[in-house]
JSON list of C-alpha atoms in Angstrom, two decimals:
[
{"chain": "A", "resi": 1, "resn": "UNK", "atom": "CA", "xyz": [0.00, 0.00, 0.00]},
{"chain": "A", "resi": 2, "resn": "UNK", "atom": "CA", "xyz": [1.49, 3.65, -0.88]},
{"chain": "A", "resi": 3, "resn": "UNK", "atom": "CA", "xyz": [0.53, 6.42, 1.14]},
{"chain": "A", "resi": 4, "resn": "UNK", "atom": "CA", "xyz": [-1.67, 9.02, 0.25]},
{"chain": "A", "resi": 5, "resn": "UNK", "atom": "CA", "xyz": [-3.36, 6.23, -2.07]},
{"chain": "A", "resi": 6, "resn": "UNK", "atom": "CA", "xyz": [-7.22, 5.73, -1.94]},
{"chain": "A", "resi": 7, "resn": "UNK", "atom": "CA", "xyz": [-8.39, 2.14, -1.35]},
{"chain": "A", "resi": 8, "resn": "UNK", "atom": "CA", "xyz": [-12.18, 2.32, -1.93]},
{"chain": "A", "resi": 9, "resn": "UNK", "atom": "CA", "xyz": [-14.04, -0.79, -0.50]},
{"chain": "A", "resi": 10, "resn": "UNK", "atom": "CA", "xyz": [-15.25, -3.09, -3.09]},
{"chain": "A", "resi": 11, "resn": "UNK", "atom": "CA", "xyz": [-18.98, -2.06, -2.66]},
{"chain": "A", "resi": 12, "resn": "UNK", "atom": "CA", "xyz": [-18.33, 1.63, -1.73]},
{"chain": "A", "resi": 13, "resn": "UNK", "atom": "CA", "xyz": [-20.28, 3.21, -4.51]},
{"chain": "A", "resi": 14, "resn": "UNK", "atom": "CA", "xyz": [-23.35, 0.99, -4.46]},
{"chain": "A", "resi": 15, "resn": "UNK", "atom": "CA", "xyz": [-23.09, 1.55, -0.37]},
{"chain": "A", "resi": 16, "resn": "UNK", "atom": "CA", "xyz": [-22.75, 5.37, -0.72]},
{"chain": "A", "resi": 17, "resn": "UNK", "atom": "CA", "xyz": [-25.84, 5.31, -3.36]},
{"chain": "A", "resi": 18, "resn": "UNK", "atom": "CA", "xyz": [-27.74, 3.61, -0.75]},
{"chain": "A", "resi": 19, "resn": "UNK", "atom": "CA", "xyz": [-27.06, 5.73, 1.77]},
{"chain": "A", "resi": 20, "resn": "UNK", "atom": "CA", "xyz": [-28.03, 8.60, -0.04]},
{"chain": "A", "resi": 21, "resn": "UNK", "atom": "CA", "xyz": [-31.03, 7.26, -0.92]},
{"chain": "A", "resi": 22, "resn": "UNK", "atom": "CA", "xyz": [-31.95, 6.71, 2.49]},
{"chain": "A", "resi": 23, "resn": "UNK", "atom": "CA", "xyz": [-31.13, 10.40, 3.59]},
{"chain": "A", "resi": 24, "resn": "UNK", "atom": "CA", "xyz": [-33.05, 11.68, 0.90]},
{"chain": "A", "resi": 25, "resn": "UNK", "atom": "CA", "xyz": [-36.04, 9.60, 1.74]},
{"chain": "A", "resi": 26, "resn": "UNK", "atom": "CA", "xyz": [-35.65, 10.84, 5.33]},
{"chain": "A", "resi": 27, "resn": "UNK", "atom": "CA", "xyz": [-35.36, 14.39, 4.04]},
{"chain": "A", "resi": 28, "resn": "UNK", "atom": "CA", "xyz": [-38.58, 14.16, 1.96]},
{"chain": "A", "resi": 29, "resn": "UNK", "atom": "CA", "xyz": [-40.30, 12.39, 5.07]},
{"chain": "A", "resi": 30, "resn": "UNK", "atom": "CA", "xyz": [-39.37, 15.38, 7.24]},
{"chain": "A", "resi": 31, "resn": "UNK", "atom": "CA", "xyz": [-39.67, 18.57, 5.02]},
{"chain": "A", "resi": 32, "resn": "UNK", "atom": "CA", "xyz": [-41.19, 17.42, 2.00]},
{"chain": "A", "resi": 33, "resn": "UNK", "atom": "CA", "xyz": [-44.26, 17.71, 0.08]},
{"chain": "A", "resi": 34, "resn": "UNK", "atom": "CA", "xyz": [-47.17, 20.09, -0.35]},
{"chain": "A", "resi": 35, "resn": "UNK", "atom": "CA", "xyz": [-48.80, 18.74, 2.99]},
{"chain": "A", "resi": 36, "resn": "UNK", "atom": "CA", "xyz": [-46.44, 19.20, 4.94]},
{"chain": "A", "resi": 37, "resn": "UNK", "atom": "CA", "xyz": [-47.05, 22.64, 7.02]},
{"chain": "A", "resi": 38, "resn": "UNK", "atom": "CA", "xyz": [-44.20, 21.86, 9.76]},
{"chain": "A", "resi": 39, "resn": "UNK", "atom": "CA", "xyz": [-41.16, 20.33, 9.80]},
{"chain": "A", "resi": 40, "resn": "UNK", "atom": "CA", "xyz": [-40.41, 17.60, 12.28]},
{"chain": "A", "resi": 41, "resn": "UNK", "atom": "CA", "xyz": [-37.09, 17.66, 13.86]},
{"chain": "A", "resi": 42, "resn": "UNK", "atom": "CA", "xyz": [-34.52, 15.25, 12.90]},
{"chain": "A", "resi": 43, "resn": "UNK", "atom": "CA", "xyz": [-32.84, 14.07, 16.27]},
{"chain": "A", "resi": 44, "resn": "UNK", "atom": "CA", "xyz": [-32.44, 15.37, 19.23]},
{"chain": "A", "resi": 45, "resn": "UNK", "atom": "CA", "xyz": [-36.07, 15.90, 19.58]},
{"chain": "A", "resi": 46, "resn": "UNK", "atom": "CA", "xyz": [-36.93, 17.92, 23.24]},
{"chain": "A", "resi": 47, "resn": "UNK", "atom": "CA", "xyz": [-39.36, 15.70, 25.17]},
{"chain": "A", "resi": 48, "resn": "UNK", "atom": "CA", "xyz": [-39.53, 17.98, 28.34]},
{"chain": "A", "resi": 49, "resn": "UNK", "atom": "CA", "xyz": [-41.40, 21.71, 27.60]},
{"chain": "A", "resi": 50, "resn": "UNK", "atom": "CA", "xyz": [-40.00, 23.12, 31.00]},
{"chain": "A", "resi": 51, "resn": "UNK", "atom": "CA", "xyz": [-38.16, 21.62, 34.31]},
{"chain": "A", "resi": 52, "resn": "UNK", "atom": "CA", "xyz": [-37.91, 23.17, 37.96]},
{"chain": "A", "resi": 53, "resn": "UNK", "atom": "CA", "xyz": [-35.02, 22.44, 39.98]},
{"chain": "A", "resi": 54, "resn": "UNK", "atom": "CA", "xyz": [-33.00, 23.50, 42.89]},
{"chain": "A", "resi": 55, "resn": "UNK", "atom": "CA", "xyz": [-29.24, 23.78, 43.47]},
{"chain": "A", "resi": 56, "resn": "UNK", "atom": "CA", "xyz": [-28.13, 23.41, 46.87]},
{"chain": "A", "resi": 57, "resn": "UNK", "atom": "CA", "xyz": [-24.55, 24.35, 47.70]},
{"chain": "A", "resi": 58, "resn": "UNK", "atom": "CA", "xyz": [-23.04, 22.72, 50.46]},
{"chain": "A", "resi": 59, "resn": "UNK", "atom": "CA", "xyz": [-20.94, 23.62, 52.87]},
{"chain": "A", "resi": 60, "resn": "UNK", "atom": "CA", "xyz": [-17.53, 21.35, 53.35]},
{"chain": "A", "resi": 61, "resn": "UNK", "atom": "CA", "xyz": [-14.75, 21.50, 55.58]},
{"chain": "A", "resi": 62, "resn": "UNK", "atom": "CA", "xyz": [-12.18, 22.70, 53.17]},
{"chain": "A", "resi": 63, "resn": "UNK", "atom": "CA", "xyz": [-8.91, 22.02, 55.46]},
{"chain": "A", "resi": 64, "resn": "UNK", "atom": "CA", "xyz": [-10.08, 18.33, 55.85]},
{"chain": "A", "resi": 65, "resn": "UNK", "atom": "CA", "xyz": [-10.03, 18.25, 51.97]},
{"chain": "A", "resi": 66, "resn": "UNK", "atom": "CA", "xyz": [-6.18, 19.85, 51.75]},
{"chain": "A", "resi": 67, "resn": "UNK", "atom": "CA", "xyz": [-5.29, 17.12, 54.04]},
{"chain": "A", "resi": 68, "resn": "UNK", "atom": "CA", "xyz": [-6.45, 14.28, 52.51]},
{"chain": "A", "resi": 69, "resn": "UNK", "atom": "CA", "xyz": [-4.73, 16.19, 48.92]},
{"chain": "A", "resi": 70, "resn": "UNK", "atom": "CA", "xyz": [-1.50, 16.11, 51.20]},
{"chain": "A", "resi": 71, "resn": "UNK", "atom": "CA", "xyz": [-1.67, 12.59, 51.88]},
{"chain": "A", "resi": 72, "resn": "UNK", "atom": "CA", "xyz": [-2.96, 11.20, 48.42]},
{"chain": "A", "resi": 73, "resn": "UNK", "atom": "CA", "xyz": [-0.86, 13.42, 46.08]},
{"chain": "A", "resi": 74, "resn": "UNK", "atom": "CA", "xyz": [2.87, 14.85, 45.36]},
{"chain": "A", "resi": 75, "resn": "UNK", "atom": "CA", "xyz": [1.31, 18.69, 46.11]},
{"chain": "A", "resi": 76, "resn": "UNK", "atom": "CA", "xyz": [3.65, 21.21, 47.83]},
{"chain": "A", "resi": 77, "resn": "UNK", "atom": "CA", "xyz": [2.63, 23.12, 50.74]},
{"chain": "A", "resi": 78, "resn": "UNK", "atom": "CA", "xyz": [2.74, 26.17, 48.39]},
{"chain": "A", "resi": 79, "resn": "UNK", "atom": "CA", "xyz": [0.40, 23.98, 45.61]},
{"chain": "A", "resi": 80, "resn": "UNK", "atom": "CA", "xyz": [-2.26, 23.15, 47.98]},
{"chain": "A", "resi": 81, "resn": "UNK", "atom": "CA", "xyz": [-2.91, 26.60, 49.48]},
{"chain": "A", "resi": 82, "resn": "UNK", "atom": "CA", "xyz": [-3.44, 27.95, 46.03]},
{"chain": "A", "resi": 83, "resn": "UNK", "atom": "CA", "xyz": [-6.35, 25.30, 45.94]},
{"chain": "A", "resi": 84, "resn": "UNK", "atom": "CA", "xyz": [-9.51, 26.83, 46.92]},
{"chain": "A", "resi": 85, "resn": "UNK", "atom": "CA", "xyz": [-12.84, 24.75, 46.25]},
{"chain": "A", "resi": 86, "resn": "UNK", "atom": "CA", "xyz": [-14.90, 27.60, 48.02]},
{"chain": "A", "resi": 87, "resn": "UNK", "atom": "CA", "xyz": [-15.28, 30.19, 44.98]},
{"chain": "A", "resi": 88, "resn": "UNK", "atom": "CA", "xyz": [-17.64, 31.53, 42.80]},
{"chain": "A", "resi": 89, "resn": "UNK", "atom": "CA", "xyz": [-20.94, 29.85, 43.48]},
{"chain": "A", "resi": 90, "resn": "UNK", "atom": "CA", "xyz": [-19.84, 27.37, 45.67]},
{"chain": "A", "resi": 91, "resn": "UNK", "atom": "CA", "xyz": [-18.19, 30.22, 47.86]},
{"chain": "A", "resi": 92, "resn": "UNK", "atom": "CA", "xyz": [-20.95, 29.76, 50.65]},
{"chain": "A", "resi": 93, "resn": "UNK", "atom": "CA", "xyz": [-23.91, 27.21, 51.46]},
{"chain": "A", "resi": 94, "resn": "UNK", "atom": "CA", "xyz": [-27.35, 28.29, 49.91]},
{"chain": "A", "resi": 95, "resn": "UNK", "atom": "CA", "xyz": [-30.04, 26.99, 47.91]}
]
């Protein structure tokens, strides 16, 4: 085999044809056609209108963590104080 050579598969073209075919049937399925008066969507369809949830933020002793990182990992002193899980939205408990 050289490189930079294309190898098709025996049946590529007759596979590609087929698959084209199928697409296009899809296609027409979805968006074709005088009766159509929406299109459907493809994939990914959304099957929830609207969700309600609540985030609760925890709080965690945050020393306990840097000592357990001490133990478990190669981190300098210097390393783990620049570690700081408590920021942002996770800076204090709330819901």
């Amino acid at each position: 085999m050289k490189l930079f050579t294309e190898y098709p598969e025996k049946d590529e073209a007759k596979y590609c044809d087929r698959m084209s075919e199928l697409v296009k049937k899809n296609m027409d399925n979805l968006y074709g056609g005088e009766k159509k008066k929406t299109a459907k969507r493809d994939t990914h369809s959304k099957t929830n209108a609207a969700v309600q949830g609540t985030l609760e933020i925890f709080d965690f002793d945050e020393a306990a963590i840097e000592q357990e990182l001490s133990k478990r990992t190669s981190l300098s002193e210097a390393q783990l104080q620049t570690i700081s899980l408590k920021q942002g939205l996770f800076a204090k408990p709330k819901q």
